[in-house]
Short mmCIF file of N, CA and C in Angstrom, two decimals:
data_model
loop_
_atom_site.label_atom_id
_atom_site.label_comp_id
_atom_site.label_asym_id
_atom_site.label_seq_id
_atom_site.Cartn_x
_atom_site.Cartn_y
_atom_site.Cartn_z
N UNK H 12 1.14 27.04 -13.34
CA UNK H 12 0.26 26.09 -12.72
C UNK H 12 0.46 26.14 -11.21
N UNK H 13 -0.62 26.34 -10.51
CA UNK H 13 -0.56 26.41 -9.05
C UNK H 13 -0.54 25.01 -8.45
N UNK H 14 0.42 24.76 -7.57
CA UNK H 14 0.53 23.47 -6.91
C UNK H 14 -0.51 23.37 -5.81
N UNK H 15 -1.13 22.21 -5.70
CA UNK H 15 -2.14 21.99 -4.69
C UNK H 15 -1.88 20.63 -4.05
N UNK H 16 -1.99 20.58 -2.74
CA UNK H 16 -1.80 19.34 -1.99
C UNK H 16 -3.01 19.14 -1.10
N UNK H 17 -3.58 17.93 -1.14
CA UNK H 17 -4.76 17.60 -0.34
C UNK H 17 -4.50 16.28 0.38
N UNK H 18 -4.80 16.21 1.65
CA UNK H 18 -4.64 15.00 2.43
C UNK H 18 -5.80 14.05 2.12
N UNK H 19 -5.49 12.78 1.94
CA UNK H 19 -6.49 11.75 1.70
C UNK H 19 -6.46 10.79 2.89
N UNK H 20 -7.63 10.54 3.48
CA UNK H 20 -7.69 9.58 4.58
C UNK H 20 -9.01 8.83 4.52
N UNK H 21 -9.00 7.64 5.09
CA UNK H 21 -10.19 6.79 5.05
C UNK H 21 -10.46 6.21 6.43
N UNK H 22 -11.72 6.25 6.87
CA UNK H 22 -12.06 5.59 8.12
C UNK H 22 -12.02 4.07 7.99
N UNK H 23 -11.95 3.56 6.75
CA UNK H 23 -11.87 2.12 6.50
C UNK H 23 -10.43 1.63 6.57
N UNK H 24 -9.49 2.52 6.85
CA UNK H 24 -8.08 2.17 6.99
C UNK H 24 -7.66 2.51 8.42
N UNK H 25 -6.78 1.70 9.00
CA UNK H 25 -6.30 2.01 10.35
C UNK H 25 -5.63 3.38 10.39
N UNK H 26 -5.69 4.00 11.53
CA UNK H 26 -5.05 5.31 11.70
C UNK H 26 -3.54 5.17 11.51
N UNK H 27 -2.91 6.23 11.06
CA UNK H 27 -1.47 6.24 10.89
C UNK H 27 -0.78 5.99 12.22
N UNK H 28 0.34 5.26 12.19
CA UNK H 28 1.07 4.96 13.42
C UNK H 28 2.23 5.93 13.63
N UNK H 29 2.17 7.07 12.97
CA UNK H 29 3.20 8.09 13.11
C UNK H 29 2.73 9.39 12.50
N UNK H 30 3.63 10.37 12.41
CA UNK H 30 3.27 11.68 11.87
C UNK H 30 3.31 11.71 10.33
N UNK H 31 2.35 11.02 9.73
CA UNK H 31 2.25 11.00 8.27
C UNK H 31 0.78 10.86 7.88
N UNK H 32 0.48 11.12 6.63
CA UNK H 32 -0.87 10.99 6.10
C UNK H 32 -1.03 9.63 5.43
N UNK H 33 -2.25 9.10 5.45
CA UNK H 33 -2.51 7.85 4.74
C UNK H 33 -2.23 8.04 3.25
N UNK H 34 -2.59 9.20 2.74
CA UNK H 34 -2.35 9.49 1.34
C UNK H 34 -2.34 10.99 1.10
N UNK H 35 -1.77 11.37 -0.04
CA UNK H 35 -1.72 12.78 -0.43
C UNK H 35 -2.05 12.88 -1.91
N UNK H 36 -2.99 13.76 -2.24
CA UNK H 36 -3.31 14.07 -3.64
C UNK H 36 -2.49 15.29 -4.02
N UNK H 37 -1.71 15.18 -5.10
CA UNK H 37 -0.87 16.30 -5.53
C UNK H 37 -0.60 16.22 -7.02
N UNK H 38 -0.95 17.26 -7.73
CA UNK H 38 -0.62 17.46 -9.13
C UNK H 38 -0.81 16.21 -9.99
N UNK H 39 -2.00 15.66 -9.97
CA UNK H 39 -2.33 14.55 -10.86
C UNK H 39 -2.03 13.16 -10.33
N UNK H 40 -1.54 13.09 -9.11
CA UNK H 40 -1.21 11.80 -8.53
C UNK H 40 -1.77 11.67 -7.12
N UNK H 41 -1.94 10.43 -6.69
CA UNK H 41 -2.23 10.11 -5.30
C UNK H 41 -1.04 9.30 -4.81
N UNK H 42 -0.42 9.74 -3.73
CA UNK H 42 0.69 9.04 -3.12
C UNK H 42 0.16 8.38 -1.85
N UNK H 43 0.17 7.05 -1.82
CA UNK H 43 -0.34 6.33 -0.65
C UNK H 43 0.84 5.86 0.18
N UNK H 44 0.83 6.25 1.45
CA UNK H 44 1.89 5.84 2.37
C UNK H 44 1.95 4.32 2.47
N UNK H 45 3.10 3.82 2.88
CA UNK H 45 3.25 2.39 3.07
C UNK H 45 2.21 1.86 4.03
N UNK H 46 1.55 0.79 3.63
CA UNK H 46 0.51 0.18 4.44
C UNK H 46 1.01 -1.17 4.95
N UNK H 47 1.02 -1.31 6.27
CA UNK H 47 1.33 -2.60 6.87
C UNK H 47 0.00 -3.30 7.14
N UNK H 48 0.01 -4.58 7.44
CA UNK H 48 -1.24 -5.34 7.57
C UNK H 48 -1.96 -5.14 8.89
N UNK H 49 -2.42 -3.93 9.12
CA UNK H 49 -3.15 -3.62 10.35
C UNK H 49 -4.65 -3.79 10.16
N UNK H 50 -5.28 -4.39 11.15
CA UNK H 50 -6.73 -4.40 11.22
C UNK H 50 -7.16 -3.02 11.71
N UNK H 51 -8.43 -2.70 11.62
CA UNK H 51 -8.91 -1.39 12.09
C UNK H 51 -8.61 -1.18 13.57
N UNK H 52 -8.46 -2.28 14.31
CA UNK H 52 -8.14 -2.19 15.74
C UNK H 52 -6.71 -1.71 15.98
N UNK H 53 -5.89 -1.71 14.92
CA UNK H 53 -4.50 -1.28 15.04
C UNK H 53 -3.54 -2.42 15.30
N UNK H 54 -4.05 -3.65 15.28
CA UNK H 54 -3.21 -4.83 15.49
C UNK H 54 -2.90 -5.50 14.15
N UNK H 55 -1.72 -6.12 14.07
CA UNK H 55 -1.37 -6.89 12.88
C UNK H 55 -2.36 -8.04 12.73
N UNK H 56 -2.85 -8.25 11.50
CA UNK H 56 -3.79 -9.35 11.26
C UNK H 56 -3.10 -10.68 11.51
N UNK H 57 -3.83 -11.65 12.02
CA UNK H 57 -3.23 -12.96 12.23
C UNK H 57 -3.01 -13.67 10.89
N UNK H 58 -2.08 -14.60 10.89
CA UNK H 58 -1.83 -15.38 9.69
C UNK H 58 -0.46 -15.08 9.11
N UNK H 59 -0.14 -15.77 8.07
CA UNK H 59 1.17 -15.66 7.42
C UNK H 59 1.24 -14.52 6.42
N UNK H 60 2.21 -14.62 5.55
CA UNK H 60 2.47 -13.55 4.57
C UNK H 60 1.29 -13.35 3.63
N UNK H 61 0.56 -14.41 3.32
CA UNK H 61 -0.60 -14.27 2.43
C UNK H 61 -1.65 -13.35 3.06
N UNK H 62 -2.00 -13.62 4.31
CA UNK H 62 -2.99 -12.81 5.02
C UNK H 62 -2.49 -11.38 5.20
N UNK H 63 -1.21 -11.23 5.50
CA UNK H 63 -0.65 -9.90 5.70
C UNK H 63 -0.62 -9.11 4.40
N UNK H 64 -0.28 -9.75 3.30
CA UNK H 64 -0.27 -9.06 2.00
C UNK H 64 -1.68 -8.64 1.61
N UNK H 65 -2.64 -9.54 1.79
CA UNK H 65 -4.03 -9.23 1.45
C UNK H 65 -4.52 -8.03 2.26
N UNK H 66 -4.19 -7.99 3.56
CA UNK H 66 -4.64 -6.88 4.39
C UNK H 66 -3.97 -5.57 3.99
N UNK H 67 -2.67 -5.60 3.71
CA UNK H 67 -1.97 -4.38 3.29
C UNK H 67 -2.60 -3.83 2.00
N UNK H 68 -2.93 -4.71 1.06
CA UNK H 68 -3.54 -4.27 -0.20
C UNK H 68 -4.98 -3.80 0.02
N UNK H 69 -5.70 -4.44 0.94
CA UNK H 69 -7.06 -3.99 1.27
C UNK H 69 -7.02 -2.57 1.84
N UNK H 70 -6.09 -2.32 2.73
CA UNK H 70 -5.96 -0.99 3.33
C UNK H 70 -5.55 0.03 2.27
N UNK H 71 -4.61 -0.34 1.42
CA UNK H 71 -4.19 0.55 0.34
C UNK H 71 -5.40 0.89 -0.53
N UNK H 72 -6.23 -0.11 -0.84
CA UNK H 72 -7.44 0.12 -1.62
C UNK H 72 -8.42 1.04 -0.92
N UNK H 73 -8.51 0.95 0.41
CA UNK H 73 -9.42 1.82 1.17
C UNK H 73 -8.98 3.27 1.08
N UNK H 74 -7.68 3.51 1.14
CA UNK H 74 -7.17 4.89 1.02
C UNK H 74 -7.46 5.41 -0.39
N UNK H 75 -7.22 4.58 -1.40
CA UNK H 75 -7.52 5.00 -2.77
C UNK H 75 -9.01 5.26 -2.95
N UNK H 76 -9.84 4.45 -2.34
CA UNK H 76 -11.29 4.63 -2.43
C UNK H 76 -11.70 5.99 -1.85
N UNK H 77 -11.05 6.40 -0.78
CA UNK H 77 -11.33 7.72 -0.20
C UNK H 77 -11.00 8.84 -1.17
N UNK H 78 -10.12 8.57 -2.12
CA UNK H 78 -9.76 9.54 -3.14
C UNK H 78 -10.59 9.34 -4.42
N UNK H 79 -11.55 8.39 -4.37
CA UNK H 79 -12.40 8.13 -5.53
C UNK H 79 -11.75 7.22 -6.55
N UNK H 80 -10.78 6.43 -6.14
CA UNK H 80 -10.03 5.56 -7.06
C UNK H 80 -10.08 4.11 -6.62
N UNK H 81 -9.58 3.23 -7.49
CA UNK H 81 -9.41 1.82 -7.17
C UNK H 81 -7.96 1.44 -7.43
N UNK H 82 -7.63 0.20 -7.15
CA UNK H 82 -6.28 -0.28 -7.42
C UNK H 82 -5.91 -0.17 -8.90
N UNK H 83 -6.89 -0.12 -9.78
CA UNK H 83 -6.62 0.02 -11.21
C UNK H 83 -5.87 1.30 -11.54
N UNK H 84 -5.96 2.32 -10.69
CA UNK H 84 -5.29 3.61 -10.93
C UNK H 84 -3.82 3.58 -10.54
N UNK H 85 -3.38 2.52 -9.86
CA UNK H 85 -2.00 2.44 -9.38
C UNK H 85 -1.03 2.25 -10.55
N UNK H 86 0.01 3.10 -10.57
CA UNK H 86 1.02 3.01 -11.61
C UNK H 86 2.37 2.52 -11.08
N UNK H 87 2.57 2.56 -9.75
CA UNK H 87 3.86 2.15 -9.18
C UNK H 87 3.64 1.73 -7.73
N UNK H 88 4.23 0.60 -7.36
CA UNK H 88 4.23 0.18 -5.96
C UNK H 88 5.65 -0.13 -5.53
N UNK H 89 5.85 -0.07 -4.24
CA UNK H 89 7.07 -0.58 -3.62
C UNK H 89 6.63 -1.53 -2.52
N UNK H 90 7.16 -2.74 -2.56
CA UNK H 90 6.84 -3.77 -1.57
C UNK H 90 8.08 -3.98 -0.72
N UNK H 91 7.89 -3.92 0.58
CA UNK H 91 8.98 -4.17 1.53
C UNK H 91 8.68 -5.48 2.24
N UNK H 92 9.61 -6.42 2.17
CA UNK H 92 9.46 -7.71 2.83
C UNK H 92 10.55 -7.89 3.87
N UNK H 93 10.19 -8.44 5.01
CA UNK H 93 11.18 -8.74 6.04
C UNK H 93 12.02 -9.94 5.61
N UNK H 94 11.44 -10.83 4.80
CA UNK H 94 12.14 -12.03 4.35
C UNK H 94 11.80 -12.28 2.88
N UNK H 95 12.80 -12.18 2.00
CA UNK H 95 12.56 -12.41 0.58
C UNK H 95 12.13 -13.84 0.28
N UNK H 96 12.26 -14.74 1.24
CA UNK H 96 11.72 -16.09 1.07
C UNK H 96 10.19 -16.04 0.95
N UNK H 97 9.58 -14.96 1.40
CA UNK H 97 8.13 -14.77 1.29
C UNK H 97 7.70 -14.24 -0.08
N UNK H 98 8.66 -14.00 -0.97
CA UNK H 98 8.36 -13.33 -2.24
C UNK H 98 7.29 -14.07 -3.05
N UNK H 99 7.44 -15.37 -3.26
CA UNK H 99 6.48 -16.08 -4.11
C UNK H 99 5.07 -16.05 -3.53
N UNK H 100 4.94 -16.27 -2.23
CA UNK H 100 3.62 -16.25 -1.60
C UNK H 100 3.02 -14.85 -1.66
N UNK H 101 3.83 -13.82 -1.39
CA UNK H 101 3.35 -12.44 -1.49
C UNK H 101 2.92 -12.15 -2.92
N UNK H 102 3.75 -12.58 -3.87
CA UNK H 102 3.50 -12.30 -5.28
C UNK H 102 2.19 -12.92 -5.76
N UNK H 103 1.85 -14.11 -5.27
CA UNK H 103 0.60 -14.76 -5.66
C UNK H 103 -0.61 -13.93 -5.21
N UNK H 104 -0.57 -13.43 -3.99
CA UNK H 104 -1.67 -12.59 -3.49
C UNK H 104 -1.70 -11.27 -4.25
N UNK H 105 -0.55 -10.66 -4.43
CA UNK H 105 -0.42 -9.39 -5.14
C UNK H 105 -1.02 -9.52 -6.54
N UNK H 106 -0.70 -10.62 -7.25
CA UNK H 106 -1.18 -10.82 -8.62
C UNK H 106 -2.71 -10.86 -8.68
N UNK H 107 -3.35 -11.39 -7.65
CA UNK H 107 -4.82 -11.43 -7.63
C UNK H 107 -5.42 -10.03 -7.51
N UNK H 108 -4.70 -9.11 -6.89
CA UNK H 108 -5.19 -7.74 -6.74
C UNK H 108 -4.89 -6.86 -7.97
N UNK H 109 -3.92 -7.27 -8.77
CA UNK H 109 -3.55 -6.56 -9.99
C UNK H 109 -3.55 -7.56 -11.14
N UNK H 110 -4.75 -8.04 -11.55
CA UNK H 110 -4.82 -9.11 -12.55
C UNK H 110 -4.42 -8.72 -13.97
N UNK H 111 -4.52 -7.44 -14.30
CA UNK H 111 -4.13 -7.01 -15.64
C UNK H 111 -3.51 -5.62 -15.54
N UNK H 112 -2.68 -5.31 -16.49
CA UNK H 112 -2.00 -4.01 -16.52
C UNK H 112 -1.36 -3.71 -15.16
N UNK H 113 -0.58 -4.66 -14.68
CA UNK H 113 0.07 -4.49 -13.38
C UNK H 113 0.93 -3.24 -13.35
N UNK H 114 0.99 -2.59 -12.19
CA UNK H 114 1.83 -1.38 -12.08
C UNK H 114 3.32 -1.75 -12.06
N UNK H 115 4.15 -0.77 -12.31
CA UNK H 115 5.58 -0.94 -12.11
C UNK H 115 5.78 -1.24 -10.63
N UNK H 116 6.86 -1.98 -10.30
CA UNK H 116 7.02 -2.37 -8.89
C UNK H 116 8.48 -2.58 -8.56
N UNK H 117 8.82 -2.25 -7.33
CA UNK H 117 10.09 -2.64 -6.74
C UNK H 117 9.76 -3.47 -5.51
N UNK H 118 10.60 -4.43 -5.20
CA UNK H 118 10.42 -5.24 -4.00
C UNK H 118 11.78 -5.38 -3.35
N UNK H 119 11.85 -5.01 -2.08
CA UNK H 119 13.12 -5.04 -1.37
C UNK H 119 12.96 -5.73 -0.02
N UNK H 120 14.04 -6.34 0.43
CA UNK H 120 14.07 -6.93 1.76
C UNK H 120 14.57 -5.89 2.75
N UNK H 121 13.90 -5.83 3.88
CA UNK H 121 14.27 -4.87 4.94
C UNK H 121 14.50 -5.63 6.25
N UNK H 122 15.20 -5.01 7.16
CA UNK H 122 15.50 -5.67 8.43
C UNK H 122 14.27 -5.78 9.33
N UNK H 123 13.48 -4.71 9.41
CA UNK H 123 12.31 -4.69 10.27
C UNK H 123 11.25 -3.77 9.69
N UNK H 124 10.01 -4.01 10.11
CA UNK H 124 8.89 -3.14 9.77
C UNK H 124 8.13 -2.81 11.05
N UNK H 125 7.37 -1.71 11.05
CA UNK H 125 6.62 -1.34 12.25
C UNK H 125 5.71 -2.47 12.74
N UNK H 126 5.58 -2.57 14.04
CA UNK H 126 4.67 -3.49 14.72
C UNK H 126 4.93 -4.95 14.39
N UNK H 127 6.12 -5.26 13.88
CA UNK H 127 6.45 -6.65 13.57
C UNK H 127 5.82 -7.17 12.29
N UNK H 128 5.35 -6.28 11.42
CA UNK H 128 4.75 -6.70 10.15
C UNK H 128 5.80 -7.40 9.29
N UNK H 129 5.33 -8.29 8.43
CA UNK H 129 6.21 -9.00 7.50
C UNK H 129 6.25 -8.33 6.12
N UNK H 130 5.26 -7.43 5.85
CA UNK H 130 5.17 -6.78 4.55
C UNK H 130 4.63 -5.36 4.73
N UNK H 131 5.07 -4.47 3.86
CA UNK H 131 4.54 -3.11 3.77
C UNK H 131 4.49 -2.77 2.28
N UNK H 132 3.40 -2.12 1.87
CA UNK H 132 3.23 -1.78 0.45
C UNK H 132 2.82 -0.32 0.33
N UNK H 133 3.56 0.44 -0.50
CA UNK H 133 3.20 1.83 -0.79
C UNK H 133 2.87 1.93 -2.27
N UNK H 134 2.16 3.00 -2.65
CA UNK H 134 1.73 3.11 -4.05
C UNK H 134 1.64 4.55 -4.51
N UNK H 135 1.76 4.69 -5.81
CA UNK H 135 1.50 5.95 -6.50
C UNK H 135 0.42 5.64 -7.53
N UNK H 136 -0.64 6.45 -7.55
CA UNK H 136 -1.75 6.24 -8.48
C UNK H 136 -1.99 7.51 -9.29
N UNK H 137 -2.53 7.32 -10.48
CA UNK H 137 -2.97 8.47 -11.28
C UNK H 137 -4.27 8.99 -10.72
N UNK H 138 -4.36 10.29 -10.55
CA UNK H 138 -5.57 10.91 -10.02
C UNK H 138 -6.50 11.22 -11.19
N UNK H 139 -7.66 10.64 -11.17
CA UNK H 139 -8.63 10.84 -12.25
C UNK H 139 -9.60 11.97 -11.96
N UNK H 140 -9.37 12.65 -10.84
CA UNK H 140 -10.28 13.73 -10.46
C UNK H 140 -10.09 14.96 -11.33
#
């Protein structure tokens, strides 16, 4: 089986803030880079953890959409929080985006995130292409 790698990017998602791809399609999966709550302008969205979580998931969905997928294709996420005290509020927003057949998930507290974000979410999805 020949390995194939394809870059996935979306104009509906903010540009990467470093030398990485928004997403990569490889051997039956889409790997979506960690998404912080950036508006298309490149600034962190205003508001608390709820607004930041919603934006991170919206951006993650935009990258998946560029690959022809939705959040339903996600099989694994990793959530990075600057403060685990935000877990319940983040979790409530997250649950609305994954109402059934939720993906496997890890959630960890980190010291800092780029641009002062409070949350970052990365995902692995099944490629239906």
